PDB file of C-alpha atoms and ligand atoms in Angstrom:
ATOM      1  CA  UNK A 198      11.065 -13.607 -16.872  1.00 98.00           C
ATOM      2  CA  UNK A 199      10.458 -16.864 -15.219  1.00 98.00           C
ATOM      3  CA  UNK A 200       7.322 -17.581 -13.271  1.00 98.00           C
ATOM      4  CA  UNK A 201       7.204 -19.374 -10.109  1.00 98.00           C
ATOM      5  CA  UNK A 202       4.276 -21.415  -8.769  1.00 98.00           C
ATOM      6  CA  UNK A 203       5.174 -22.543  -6.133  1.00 98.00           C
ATOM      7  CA  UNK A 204       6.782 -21.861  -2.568  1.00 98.00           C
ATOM      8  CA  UNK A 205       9.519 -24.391  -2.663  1.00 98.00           C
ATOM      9  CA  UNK A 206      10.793 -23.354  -5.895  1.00 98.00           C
ATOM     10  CA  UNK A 207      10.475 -19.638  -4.632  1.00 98.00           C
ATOM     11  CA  UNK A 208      12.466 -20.568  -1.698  1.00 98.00           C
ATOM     12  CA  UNK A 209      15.388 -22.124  -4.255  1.00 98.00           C
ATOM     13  CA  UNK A 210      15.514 -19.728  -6.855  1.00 98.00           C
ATOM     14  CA  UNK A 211      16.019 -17.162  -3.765  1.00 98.00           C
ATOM     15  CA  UNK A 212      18.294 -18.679  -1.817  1.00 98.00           C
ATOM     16  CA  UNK A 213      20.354 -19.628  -4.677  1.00 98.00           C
ATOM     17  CA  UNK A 214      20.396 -16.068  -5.607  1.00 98.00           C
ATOM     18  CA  UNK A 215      21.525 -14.619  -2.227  1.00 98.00           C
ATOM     19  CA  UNK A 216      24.224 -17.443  -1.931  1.00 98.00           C
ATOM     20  CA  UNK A 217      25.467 -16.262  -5.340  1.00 98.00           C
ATOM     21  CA  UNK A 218      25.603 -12.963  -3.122  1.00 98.00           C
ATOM     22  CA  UNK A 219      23.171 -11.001  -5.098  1.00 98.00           C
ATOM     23  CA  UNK A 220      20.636  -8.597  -3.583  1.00 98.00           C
ATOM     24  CA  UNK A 221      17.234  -9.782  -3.377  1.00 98.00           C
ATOM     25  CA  UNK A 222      14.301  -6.897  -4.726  1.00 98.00           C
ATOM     26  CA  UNK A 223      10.723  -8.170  -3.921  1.00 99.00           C
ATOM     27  CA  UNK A 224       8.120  -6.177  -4.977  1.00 99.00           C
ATOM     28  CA  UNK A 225       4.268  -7.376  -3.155  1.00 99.00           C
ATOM     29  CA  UNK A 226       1.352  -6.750  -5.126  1.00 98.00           C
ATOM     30  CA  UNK A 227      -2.077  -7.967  -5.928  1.00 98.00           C
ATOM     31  CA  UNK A 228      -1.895  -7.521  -9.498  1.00 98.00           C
ATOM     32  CA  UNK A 229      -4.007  -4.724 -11.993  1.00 97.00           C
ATOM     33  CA  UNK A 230      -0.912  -3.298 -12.190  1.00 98.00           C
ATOM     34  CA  UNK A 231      -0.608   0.226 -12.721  1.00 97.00           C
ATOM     35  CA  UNK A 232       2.412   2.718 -13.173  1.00 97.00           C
ATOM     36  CA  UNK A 233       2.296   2.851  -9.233  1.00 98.00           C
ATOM     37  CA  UNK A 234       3.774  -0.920  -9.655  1.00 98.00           C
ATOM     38  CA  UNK A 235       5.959   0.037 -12.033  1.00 98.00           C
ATOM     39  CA  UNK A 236       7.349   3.058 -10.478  1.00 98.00           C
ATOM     40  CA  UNK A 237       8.135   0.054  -7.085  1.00 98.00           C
ATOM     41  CA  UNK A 238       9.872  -2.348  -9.282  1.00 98.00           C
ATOM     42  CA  UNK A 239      11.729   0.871 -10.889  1.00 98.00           C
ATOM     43  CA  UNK A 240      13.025   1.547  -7.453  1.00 98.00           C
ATOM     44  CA  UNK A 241      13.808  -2.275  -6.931  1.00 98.00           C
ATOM     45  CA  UNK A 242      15.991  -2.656  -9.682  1.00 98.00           C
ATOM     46  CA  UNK A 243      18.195   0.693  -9.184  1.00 98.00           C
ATOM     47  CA  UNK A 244      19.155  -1.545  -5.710  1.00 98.00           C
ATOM     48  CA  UNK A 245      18.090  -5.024  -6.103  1.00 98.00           C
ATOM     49  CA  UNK A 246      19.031  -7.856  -8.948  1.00 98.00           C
ATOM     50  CA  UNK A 247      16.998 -10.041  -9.133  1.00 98.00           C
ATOM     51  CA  UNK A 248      13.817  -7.948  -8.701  1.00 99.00           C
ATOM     52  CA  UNK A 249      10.842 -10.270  -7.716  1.00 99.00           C
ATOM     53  CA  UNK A 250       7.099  -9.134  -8.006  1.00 99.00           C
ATOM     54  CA  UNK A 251       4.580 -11.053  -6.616  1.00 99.00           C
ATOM     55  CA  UNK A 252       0.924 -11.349  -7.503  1.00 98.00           C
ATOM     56  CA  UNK A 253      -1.308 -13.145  -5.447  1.00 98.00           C
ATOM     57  CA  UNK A 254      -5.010 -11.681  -4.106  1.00 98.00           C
ATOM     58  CA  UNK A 255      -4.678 -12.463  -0.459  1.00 98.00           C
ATOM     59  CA  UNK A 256      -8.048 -13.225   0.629  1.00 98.00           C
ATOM     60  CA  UNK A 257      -7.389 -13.039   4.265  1.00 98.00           C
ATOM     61  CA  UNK A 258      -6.694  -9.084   4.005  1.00 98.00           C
ATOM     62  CA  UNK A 259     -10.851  -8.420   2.310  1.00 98.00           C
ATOM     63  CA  UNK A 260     -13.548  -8.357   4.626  1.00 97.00           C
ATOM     64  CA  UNK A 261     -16.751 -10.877   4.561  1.00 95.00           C
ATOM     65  CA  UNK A 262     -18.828  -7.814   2.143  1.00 92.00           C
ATOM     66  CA  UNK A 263     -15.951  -6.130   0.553  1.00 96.00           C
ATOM     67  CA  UNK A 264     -14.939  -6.626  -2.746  1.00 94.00           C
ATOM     68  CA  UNK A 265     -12.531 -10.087  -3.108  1.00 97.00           C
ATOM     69  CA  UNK A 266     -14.545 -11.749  -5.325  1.00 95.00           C
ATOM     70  CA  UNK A 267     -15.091  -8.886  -7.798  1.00 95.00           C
ATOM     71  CA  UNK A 268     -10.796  -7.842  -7.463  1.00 96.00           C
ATOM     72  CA  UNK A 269      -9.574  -6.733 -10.765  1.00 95.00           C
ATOM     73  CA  UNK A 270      -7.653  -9.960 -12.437  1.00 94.00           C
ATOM     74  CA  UNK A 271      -5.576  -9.293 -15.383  1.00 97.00           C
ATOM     75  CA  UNK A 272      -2.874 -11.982 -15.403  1.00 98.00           C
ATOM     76  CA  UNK A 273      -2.208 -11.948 -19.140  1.00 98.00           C
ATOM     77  CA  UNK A 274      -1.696  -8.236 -18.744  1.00 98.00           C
ATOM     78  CA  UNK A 275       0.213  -8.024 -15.480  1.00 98.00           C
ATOM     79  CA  UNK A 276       2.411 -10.468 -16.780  1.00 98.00           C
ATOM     80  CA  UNK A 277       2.935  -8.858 -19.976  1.00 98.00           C
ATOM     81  CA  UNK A 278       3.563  -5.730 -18.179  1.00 98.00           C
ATOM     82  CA  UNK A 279       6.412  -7.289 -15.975  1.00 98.00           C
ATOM     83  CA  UNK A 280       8.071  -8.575 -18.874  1.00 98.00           C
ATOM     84  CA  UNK A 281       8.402  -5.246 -20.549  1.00 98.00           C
ATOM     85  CA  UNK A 282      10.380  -4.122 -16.935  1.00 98.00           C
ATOM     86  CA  UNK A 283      12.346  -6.895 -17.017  1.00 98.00           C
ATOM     87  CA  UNK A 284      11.391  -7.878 -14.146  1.00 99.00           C
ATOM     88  CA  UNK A 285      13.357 -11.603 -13.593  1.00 98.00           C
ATOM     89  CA  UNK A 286      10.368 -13.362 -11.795  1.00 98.00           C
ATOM     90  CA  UNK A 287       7.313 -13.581 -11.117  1.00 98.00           C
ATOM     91  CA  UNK A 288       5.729 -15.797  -7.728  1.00 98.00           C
ATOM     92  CA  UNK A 289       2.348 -16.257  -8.420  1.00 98.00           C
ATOM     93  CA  UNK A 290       1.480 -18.805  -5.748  1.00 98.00           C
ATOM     94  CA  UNK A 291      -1.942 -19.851  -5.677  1.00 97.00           C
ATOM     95  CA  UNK A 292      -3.738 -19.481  -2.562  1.00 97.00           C
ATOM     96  CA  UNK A 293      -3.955 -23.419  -1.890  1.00 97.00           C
ATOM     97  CA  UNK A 294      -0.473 -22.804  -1.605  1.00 97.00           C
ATOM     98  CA  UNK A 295      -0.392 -20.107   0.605  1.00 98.00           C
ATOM     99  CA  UNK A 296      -2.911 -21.086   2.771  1.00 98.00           C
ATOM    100  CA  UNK A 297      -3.077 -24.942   2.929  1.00 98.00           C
ATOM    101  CA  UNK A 298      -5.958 -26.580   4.464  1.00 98.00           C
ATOM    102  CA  UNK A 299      -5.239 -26.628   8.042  1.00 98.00           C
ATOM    103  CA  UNK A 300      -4.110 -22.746   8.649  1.00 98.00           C
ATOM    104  CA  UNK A 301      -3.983 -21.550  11.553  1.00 98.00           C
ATOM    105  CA  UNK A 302      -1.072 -19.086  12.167  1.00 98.00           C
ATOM    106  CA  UNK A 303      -1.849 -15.216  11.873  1.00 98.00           C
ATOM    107  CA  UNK A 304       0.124 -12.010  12.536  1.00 98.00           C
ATOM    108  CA  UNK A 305      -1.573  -9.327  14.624  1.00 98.00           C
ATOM    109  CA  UNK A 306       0.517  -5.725  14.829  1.00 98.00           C
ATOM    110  CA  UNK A 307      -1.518  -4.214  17.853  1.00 98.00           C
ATOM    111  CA  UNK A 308      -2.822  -0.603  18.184  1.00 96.00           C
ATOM    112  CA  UNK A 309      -1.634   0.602  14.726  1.00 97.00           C
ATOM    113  CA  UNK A 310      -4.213  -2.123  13.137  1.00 97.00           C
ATOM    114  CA  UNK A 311      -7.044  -1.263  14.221  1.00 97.00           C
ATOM    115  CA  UNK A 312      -7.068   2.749  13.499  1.00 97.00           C
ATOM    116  CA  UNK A 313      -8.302   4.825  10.254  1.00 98.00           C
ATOM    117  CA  UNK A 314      -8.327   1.525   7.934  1.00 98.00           C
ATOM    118  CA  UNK A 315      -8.185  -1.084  10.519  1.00 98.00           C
ATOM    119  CA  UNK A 316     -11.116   0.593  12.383  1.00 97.00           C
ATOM    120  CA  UNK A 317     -13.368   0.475   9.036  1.00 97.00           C
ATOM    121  CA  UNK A 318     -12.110  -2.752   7.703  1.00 97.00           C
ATOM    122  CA  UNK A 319     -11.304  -5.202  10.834  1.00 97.00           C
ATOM    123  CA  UNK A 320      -8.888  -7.815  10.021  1.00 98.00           C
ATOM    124  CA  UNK A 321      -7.574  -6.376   7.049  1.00 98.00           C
ATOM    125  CA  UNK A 322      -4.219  -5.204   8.580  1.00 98.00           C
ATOM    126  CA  UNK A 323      -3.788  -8.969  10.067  1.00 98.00           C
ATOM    127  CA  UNK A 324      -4.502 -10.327   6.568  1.00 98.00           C
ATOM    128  CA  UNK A 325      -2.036  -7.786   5.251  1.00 98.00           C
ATOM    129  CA  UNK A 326       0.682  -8.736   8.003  1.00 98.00           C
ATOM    130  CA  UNK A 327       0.122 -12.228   8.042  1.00 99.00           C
ATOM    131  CA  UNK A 328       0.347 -12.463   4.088  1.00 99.00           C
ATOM    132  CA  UNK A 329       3.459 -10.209   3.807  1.00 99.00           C
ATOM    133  CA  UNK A 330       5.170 -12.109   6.493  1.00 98.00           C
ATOM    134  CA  UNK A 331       4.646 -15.594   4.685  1.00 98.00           C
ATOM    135  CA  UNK A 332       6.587 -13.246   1.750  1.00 98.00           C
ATOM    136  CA  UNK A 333       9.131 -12.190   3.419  1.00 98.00           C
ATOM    137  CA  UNK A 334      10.368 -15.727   4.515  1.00 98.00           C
ATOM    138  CA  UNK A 335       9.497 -17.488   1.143  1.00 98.00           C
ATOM    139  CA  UNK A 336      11.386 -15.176  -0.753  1.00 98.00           C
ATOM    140  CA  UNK A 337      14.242 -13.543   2.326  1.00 98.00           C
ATOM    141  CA  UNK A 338      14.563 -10.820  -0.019  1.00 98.00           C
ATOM    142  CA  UNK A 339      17.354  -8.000   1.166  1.00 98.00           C
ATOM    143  CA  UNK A 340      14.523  -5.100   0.508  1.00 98.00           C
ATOM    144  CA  UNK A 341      10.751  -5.269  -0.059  1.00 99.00           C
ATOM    145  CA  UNK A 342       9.108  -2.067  -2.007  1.00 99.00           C
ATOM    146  CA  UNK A 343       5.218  -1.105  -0.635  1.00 98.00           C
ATOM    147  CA  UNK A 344       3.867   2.419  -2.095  1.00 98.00           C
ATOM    148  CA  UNK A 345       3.273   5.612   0.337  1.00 98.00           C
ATOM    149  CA  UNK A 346      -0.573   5.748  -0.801  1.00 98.00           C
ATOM    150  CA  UNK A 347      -1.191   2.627   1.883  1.00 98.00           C
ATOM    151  CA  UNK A 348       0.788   4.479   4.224  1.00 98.00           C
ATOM    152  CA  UNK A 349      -0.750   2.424   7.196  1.00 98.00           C
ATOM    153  CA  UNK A 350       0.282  -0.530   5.742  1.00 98.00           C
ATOM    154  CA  UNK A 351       3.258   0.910   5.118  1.00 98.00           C
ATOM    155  CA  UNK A 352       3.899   1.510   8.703  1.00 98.00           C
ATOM    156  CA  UNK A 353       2.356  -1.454  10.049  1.00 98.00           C
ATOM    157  CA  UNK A 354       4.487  -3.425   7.703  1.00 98.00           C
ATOM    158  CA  UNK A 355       7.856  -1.707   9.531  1.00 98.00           C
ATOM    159  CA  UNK A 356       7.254  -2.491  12.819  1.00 98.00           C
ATOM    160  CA  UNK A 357       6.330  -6.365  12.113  1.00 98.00           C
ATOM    161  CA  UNK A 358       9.657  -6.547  10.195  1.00 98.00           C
ATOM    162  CA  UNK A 359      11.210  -4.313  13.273  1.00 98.00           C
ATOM    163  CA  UNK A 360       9.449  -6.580  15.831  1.00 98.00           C
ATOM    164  CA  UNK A 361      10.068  -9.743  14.652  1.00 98.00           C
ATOM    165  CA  UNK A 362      13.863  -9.369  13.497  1.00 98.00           C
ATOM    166  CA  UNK A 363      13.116  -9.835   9.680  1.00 98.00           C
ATOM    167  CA  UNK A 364      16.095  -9.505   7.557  1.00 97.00           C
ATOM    168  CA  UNK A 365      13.640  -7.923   4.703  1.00 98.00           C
ATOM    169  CA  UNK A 366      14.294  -3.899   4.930  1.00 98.00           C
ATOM    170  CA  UNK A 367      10.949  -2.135   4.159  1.00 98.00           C
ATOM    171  CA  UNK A 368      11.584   1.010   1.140  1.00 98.00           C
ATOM    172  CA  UNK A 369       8.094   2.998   0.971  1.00 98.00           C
ATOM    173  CA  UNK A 370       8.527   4.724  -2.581  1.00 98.00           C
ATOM    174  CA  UNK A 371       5.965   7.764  -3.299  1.00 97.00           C
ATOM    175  CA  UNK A 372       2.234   7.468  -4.627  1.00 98.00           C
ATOM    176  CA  UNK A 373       1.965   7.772  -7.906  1.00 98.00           C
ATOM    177  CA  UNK A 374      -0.619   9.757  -9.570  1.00 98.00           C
ATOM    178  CA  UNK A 375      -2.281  10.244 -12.645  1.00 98.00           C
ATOM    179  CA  UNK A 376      -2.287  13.674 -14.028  1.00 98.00           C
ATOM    180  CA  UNK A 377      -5.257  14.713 -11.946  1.00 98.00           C
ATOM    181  CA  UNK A 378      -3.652  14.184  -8.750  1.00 98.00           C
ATOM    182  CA  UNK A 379      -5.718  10.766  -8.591  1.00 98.00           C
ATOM    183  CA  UNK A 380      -3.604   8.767  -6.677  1.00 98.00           C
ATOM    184  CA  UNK A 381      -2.964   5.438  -8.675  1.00 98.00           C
ATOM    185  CA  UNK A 382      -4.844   2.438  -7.681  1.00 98.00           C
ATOM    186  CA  UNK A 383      -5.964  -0.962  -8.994  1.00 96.00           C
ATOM    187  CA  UNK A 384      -9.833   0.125  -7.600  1.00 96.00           C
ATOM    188  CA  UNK A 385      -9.812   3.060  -9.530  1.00 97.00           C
ATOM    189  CA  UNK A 386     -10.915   0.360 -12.474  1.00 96.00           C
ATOM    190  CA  UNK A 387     -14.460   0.370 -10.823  1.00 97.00           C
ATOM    191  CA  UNK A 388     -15.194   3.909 -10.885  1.00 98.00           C
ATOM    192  CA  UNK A 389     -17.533   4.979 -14.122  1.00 98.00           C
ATOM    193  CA  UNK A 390     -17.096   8.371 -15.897  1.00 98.00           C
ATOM    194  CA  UNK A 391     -18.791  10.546 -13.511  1.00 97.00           C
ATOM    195  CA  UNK A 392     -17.106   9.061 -10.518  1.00 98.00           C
ATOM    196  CA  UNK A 393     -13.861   8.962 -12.248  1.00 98.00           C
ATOM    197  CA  UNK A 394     -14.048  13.145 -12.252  1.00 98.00           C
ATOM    198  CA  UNK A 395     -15.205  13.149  -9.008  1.00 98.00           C
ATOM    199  CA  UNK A 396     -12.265  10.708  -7.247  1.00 98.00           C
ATOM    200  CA  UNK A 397      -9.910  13.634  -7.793  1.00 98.00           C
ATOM    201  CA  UNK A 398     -12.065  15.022  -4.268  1.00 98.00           C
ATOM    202  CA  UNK A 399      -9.586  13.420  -2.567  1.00 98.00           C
ATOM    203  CA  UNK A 400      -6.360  15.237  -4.305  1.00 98.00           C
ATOM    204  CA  UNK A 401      -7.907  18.725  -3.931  1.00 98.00           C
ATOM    205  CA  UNK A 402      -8.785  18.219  -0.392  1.00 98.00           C
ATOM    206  CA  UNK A 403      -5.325  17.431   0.132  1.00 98.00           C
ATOM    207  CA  UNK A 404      -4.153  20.401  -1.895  1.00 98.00           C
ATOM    208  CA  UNK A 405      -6.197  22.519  -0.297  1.00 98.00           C
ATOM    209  CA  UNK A 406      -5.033  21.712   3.069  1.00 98.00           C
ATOM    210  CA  UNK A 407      -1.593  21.878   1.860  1.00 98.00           C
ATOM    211  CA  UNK A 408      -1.952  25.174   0.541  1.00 97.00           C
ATOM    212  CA  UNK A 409      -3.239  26.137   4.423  1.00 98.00           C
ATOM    213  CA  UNK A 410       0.088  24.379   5.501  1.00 97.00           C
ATOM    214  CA  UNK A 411       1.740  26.365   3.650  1.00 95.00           C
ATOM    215  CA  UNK A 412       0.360  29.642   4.713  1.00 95.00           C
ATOM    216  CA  UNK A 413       1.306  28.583   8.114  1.00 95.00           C
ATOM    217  CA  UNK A 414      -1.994  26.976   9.566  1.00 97.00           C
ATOM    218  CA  UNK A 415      -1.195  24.782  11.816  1.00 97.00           C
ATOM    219  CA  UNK A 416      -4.168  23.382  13.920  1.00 98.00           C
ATOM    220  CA  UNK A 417      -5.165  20.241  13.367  1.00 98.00           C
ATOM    221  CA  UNK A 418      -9.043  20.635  13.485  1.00 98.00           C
ATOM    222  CA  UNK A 419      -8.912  23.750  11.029  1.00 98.00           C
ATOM    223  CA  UNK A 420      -7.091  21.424   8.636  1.00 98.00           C
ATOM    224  CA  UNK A 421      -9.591  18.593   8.769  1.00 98.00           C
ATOM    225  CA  UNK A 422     -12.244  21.397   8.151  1.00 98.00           C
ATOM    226  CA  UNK A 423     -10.273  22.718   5.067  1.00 98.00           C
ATOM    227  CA  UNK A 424     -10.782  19.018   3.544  1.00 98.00           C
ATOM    228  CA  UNK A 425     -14.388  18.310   4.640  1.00 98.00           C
ATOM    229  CA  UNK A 426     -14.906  21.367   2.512  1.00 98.00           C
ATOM    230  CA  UNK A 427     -14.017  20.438  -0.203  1.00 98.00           C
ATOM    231  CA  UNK A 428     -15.266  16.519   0.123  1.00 98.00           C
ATOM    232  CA  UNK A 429     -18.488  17.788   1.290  1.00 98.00           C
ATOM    233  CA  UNK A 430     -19.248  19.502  -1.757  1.00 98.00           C
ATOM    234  CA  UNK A 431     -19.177  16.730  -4.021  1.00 97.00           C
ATOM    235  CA  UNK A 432     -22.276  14.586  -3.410  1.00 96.00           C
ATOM    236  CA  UNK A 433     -21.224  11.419  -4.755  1.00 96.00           C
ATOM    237  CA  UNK A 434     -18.568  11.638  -2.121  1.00 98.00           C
ATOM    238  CA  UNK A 435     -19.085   9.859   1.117  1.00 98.00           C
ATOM    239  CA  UNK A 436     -16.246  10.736   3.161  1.00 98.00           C
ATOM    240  CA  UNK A 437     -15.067   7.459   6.063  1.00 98.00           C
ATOM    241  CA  UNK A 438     -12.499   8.973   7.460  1.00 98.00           C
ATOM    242  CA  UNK A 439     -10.682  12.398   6.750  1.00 98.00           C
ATOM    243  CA  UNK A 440      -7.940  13.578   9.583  1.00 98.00           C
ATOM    244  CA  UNK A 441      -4.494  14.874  10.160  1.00 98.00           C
ATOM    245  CA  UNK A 442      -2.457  12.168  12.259  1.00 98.00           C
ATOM    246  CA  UNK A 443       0.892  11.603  13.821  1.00 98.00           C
ATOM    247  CA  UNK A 444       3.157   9.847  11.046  1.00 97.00           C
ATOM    248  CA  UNK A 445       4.338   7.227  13.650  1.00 97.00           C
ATOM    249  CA  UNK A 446       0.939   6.018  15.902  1.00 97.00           C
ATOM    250  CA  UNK A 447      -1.947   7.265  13.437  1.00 98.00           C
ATOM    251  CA  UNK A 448      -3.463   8.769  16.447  1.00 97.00           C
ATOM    252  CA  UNK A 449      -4.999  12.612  15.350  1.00 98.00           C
ATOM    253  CA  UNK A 450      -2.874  15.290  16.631  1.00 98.00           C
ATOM    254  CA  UNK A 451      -4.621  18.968  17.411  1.00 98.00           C
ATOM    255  CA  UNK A 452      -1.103  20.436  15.913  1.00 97.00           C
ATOM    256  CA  UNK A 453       1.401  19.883  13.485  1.00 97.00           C
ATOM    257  CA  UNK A 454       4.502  18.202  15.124  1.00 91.00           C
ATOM    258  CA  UNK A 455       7.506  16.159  13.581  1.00 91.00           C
ATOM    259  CA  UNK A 456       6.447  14.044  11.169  1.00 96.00           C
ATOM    260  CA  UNK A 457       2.243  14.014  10.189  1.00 98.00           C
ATOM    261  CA  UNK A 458       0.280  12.823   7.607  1.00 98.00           C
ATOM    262  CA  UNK A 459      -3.244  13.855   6.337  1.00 98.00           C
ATOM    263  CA  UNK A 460      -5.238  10.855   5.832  1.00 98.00           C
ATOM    264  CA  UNK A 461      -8.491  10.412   3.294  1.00 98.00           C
ATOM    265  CA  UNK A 462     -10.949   7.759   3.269  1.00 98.00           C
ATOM    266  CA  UNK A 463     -13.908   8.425   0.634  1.00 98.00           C
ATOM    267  CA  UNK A 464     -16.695   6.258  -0.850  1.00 98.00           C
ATOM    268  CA  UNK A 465     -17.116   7.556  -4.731  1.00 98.00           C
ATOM    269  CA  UNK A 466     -20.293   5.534  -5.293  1.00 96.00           C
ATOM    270  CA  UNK A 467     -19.428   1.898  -4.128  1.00 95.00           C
ATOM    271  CA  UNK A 468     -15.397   2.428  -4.449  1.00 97.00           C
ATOM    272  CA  UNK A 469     -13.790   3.050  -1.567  1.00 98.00           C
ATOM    273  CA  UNK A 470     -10.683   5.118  -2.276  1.00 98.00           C
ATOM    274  CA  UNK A 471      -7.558   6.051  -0.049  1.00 98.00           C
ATOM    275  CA  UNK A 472      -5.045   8.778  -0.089  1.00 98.00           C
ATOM    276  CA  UNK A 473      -2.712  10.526   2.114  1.00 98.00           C
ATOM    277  CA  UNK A 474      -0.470  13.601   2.246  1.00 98.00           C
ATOM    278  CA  UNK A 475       3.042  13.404   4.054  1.00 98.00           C
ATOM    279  CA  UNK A 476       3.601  16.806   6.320  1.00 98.00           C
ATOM    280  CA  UNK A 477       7.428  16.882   7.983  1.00 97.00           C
ATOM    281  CA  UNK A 478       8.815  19.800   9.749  1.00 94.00           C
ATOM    282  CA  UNK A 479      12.289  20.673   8.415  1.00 92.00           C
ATOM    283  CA  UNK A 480      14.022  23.698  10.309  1.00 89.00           C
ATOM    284  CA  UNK A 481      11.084  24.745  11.374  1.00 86.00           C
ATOM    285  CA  UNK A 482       9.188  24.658   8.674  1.00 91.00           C
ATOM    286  CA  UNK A 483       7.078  22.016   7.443  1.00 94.00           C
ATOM    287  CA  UNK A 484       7.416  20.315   3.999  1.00 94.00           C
ATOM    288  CA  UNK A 485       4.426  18.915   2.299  1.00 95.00           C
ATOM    289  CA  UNK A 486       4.959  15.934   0.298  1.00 94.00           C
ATOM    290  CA  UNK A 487       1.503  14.344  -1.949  1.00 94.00           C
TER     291      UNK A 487
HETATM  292  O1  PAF B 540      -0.741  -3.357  -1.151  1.00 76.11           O
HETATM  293  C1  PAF B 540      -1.073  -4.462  -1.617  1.00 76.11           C
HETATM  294  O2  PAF B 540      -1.202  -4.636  -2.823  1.00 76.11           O
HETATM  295  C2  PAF B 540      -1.323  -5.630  -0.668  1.00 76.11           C
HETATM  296  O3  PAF B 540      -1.897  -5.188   0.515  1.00 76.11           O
HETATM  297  C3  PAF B 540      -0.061  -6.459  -0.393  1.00 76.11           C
HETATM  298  C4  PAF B 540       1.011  -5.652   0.312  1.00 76.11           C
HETATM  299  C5  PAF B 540       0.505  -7.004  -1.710  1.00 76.11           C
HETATM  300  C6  PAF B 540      -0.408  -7.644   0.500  1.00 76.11           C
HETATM  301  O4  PAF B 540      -1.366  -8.469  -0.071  1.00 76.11           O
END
């Protein structure tokens, strides 16, 4: 695996590969990789070679008090880690690079960015677009591989690439999770033993409410009361947001409909974890997806 520094050489080694008509895989991340990485670049390479992970912590996407400075770092590791996928390179820009003295030029994806996430972190979403667009034209890759638990960004990432003609198709691969139900995540490094047993809140209010799903509840309100239950009664929990919303604006709907997610936002001492649940209706019935 070769590592890449820098843009311009990014920008070669990709275009050189796409002339050689080869099918670009780039796989974004922020390092502290976990086997929610390596399930994405698993996925890249059964359509993509060469399969390109990046690892750059993009300060633009953390707010003034949240928690850039103290972002798991593991660069030995990660690296390490790639290698053993055979992964065939690593762009580890640095953010000089990325964001050269002088920047002015940021991506804003209205209404969707500033709901659920956006609405308790503002800016994050235009950090998150702006910093996946420069990506996306660095490295032109044919797909790009983002996980289902930041289903937001997911989405938000779509309709940029939708929007602004990008040539990068977006593949949203499932959360992974560790036996639990935990859904993976590089934050879950901050959480000490006690916390650690209680972030699996999150999972079991989404299995509860799945459960309800499945014994044909319906209304939206009596789902999002199924889950407070059960984050409620853990008092390390803080829950930020908990609802069930529509799978295409993220605005809450009072019934199931189409395609819906349930979305969790919970505070487990200072970590602030994420999760979501994927509800579709198929035939009439709806199909529950975590
Ligand atoms: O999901 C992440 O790790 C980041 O938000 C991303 C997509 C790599 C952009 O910095």
């Amino acid at each position: 695996m070769e590592t890449i520094y820098t843009l311009e050489w990014m920008k070669q080694v990709a275009r050189q590969a796409r002339a050689d008509g080869r099918v670009v895989g780039l796989v974004p991340t922020m390092g502290a990789l976990h086997e929610g990485h390596r399930s994405l670049v698993r996925a890249a390479q059964q359509q993509c070679s060469p399969v390109i992970a990046s690892i750059f912590v993009n300060p633009t996407q953390f707010g003034p008090n949240e928690d850039l400075h103290k972002y798991p770092q593991q660069m030995d590791a990660d690296r390490a880690a790639l290698e053993e996928l055979r992964v065939d390179y690593l762009f580890a820009p640095t953010a000089k690079e990325m964001y050269p003295d002088g920047f002015r030029t940021y991506v804003t994806v209205e209404g969707l960015s500033t709901r659920l996430e956006g609405r308790s972190r503002p800016g994050h979403f235009r950090g998150v677009a702006t910093v996946v667009l420069k990506l996306f034209e660095i490295v032109q890759a044919q797909y790009a591989f983002f996980g289902r638990k930041d289903a937001q960004q997911a989405r938000i990432i779509r309709q940029m690439a939708a929007d602004l003609n990008l040539d990068t198709q977006v593949v949203v691969c499932p959360t992974a999770r560790e036996a639990d139900g935990l859904a993976m995540s590089s934050r879950n490094a901050y959480l000490g033993p006690e916390e650690r047993r209680v972030a699996t809140v999150l999972y079991r209010a989404l299995d509860e409410a799945r459960k309800e799903i499945t014994t044909g509840e319906r209304d939206g309100a009596r789902l999002v009361a199924v889950m407070r239950g059960v984050l409620d009664a853990e008092t390390l929990a803080a829950v930020d947001y908990a609802d069930i919303v529509d799978g295409d604006t993220f605005e809450p709907v009072t019934r199931l409909r189409r395609a819906c997610l349930a979305v969790l936002a919970v505070f487990v001492g200072q970590t602030r974890l994420i999760d979501n649940m994927l509800i579709e209706e198929q035939d009439g019935a709806f199909l529950v997806a975590l």
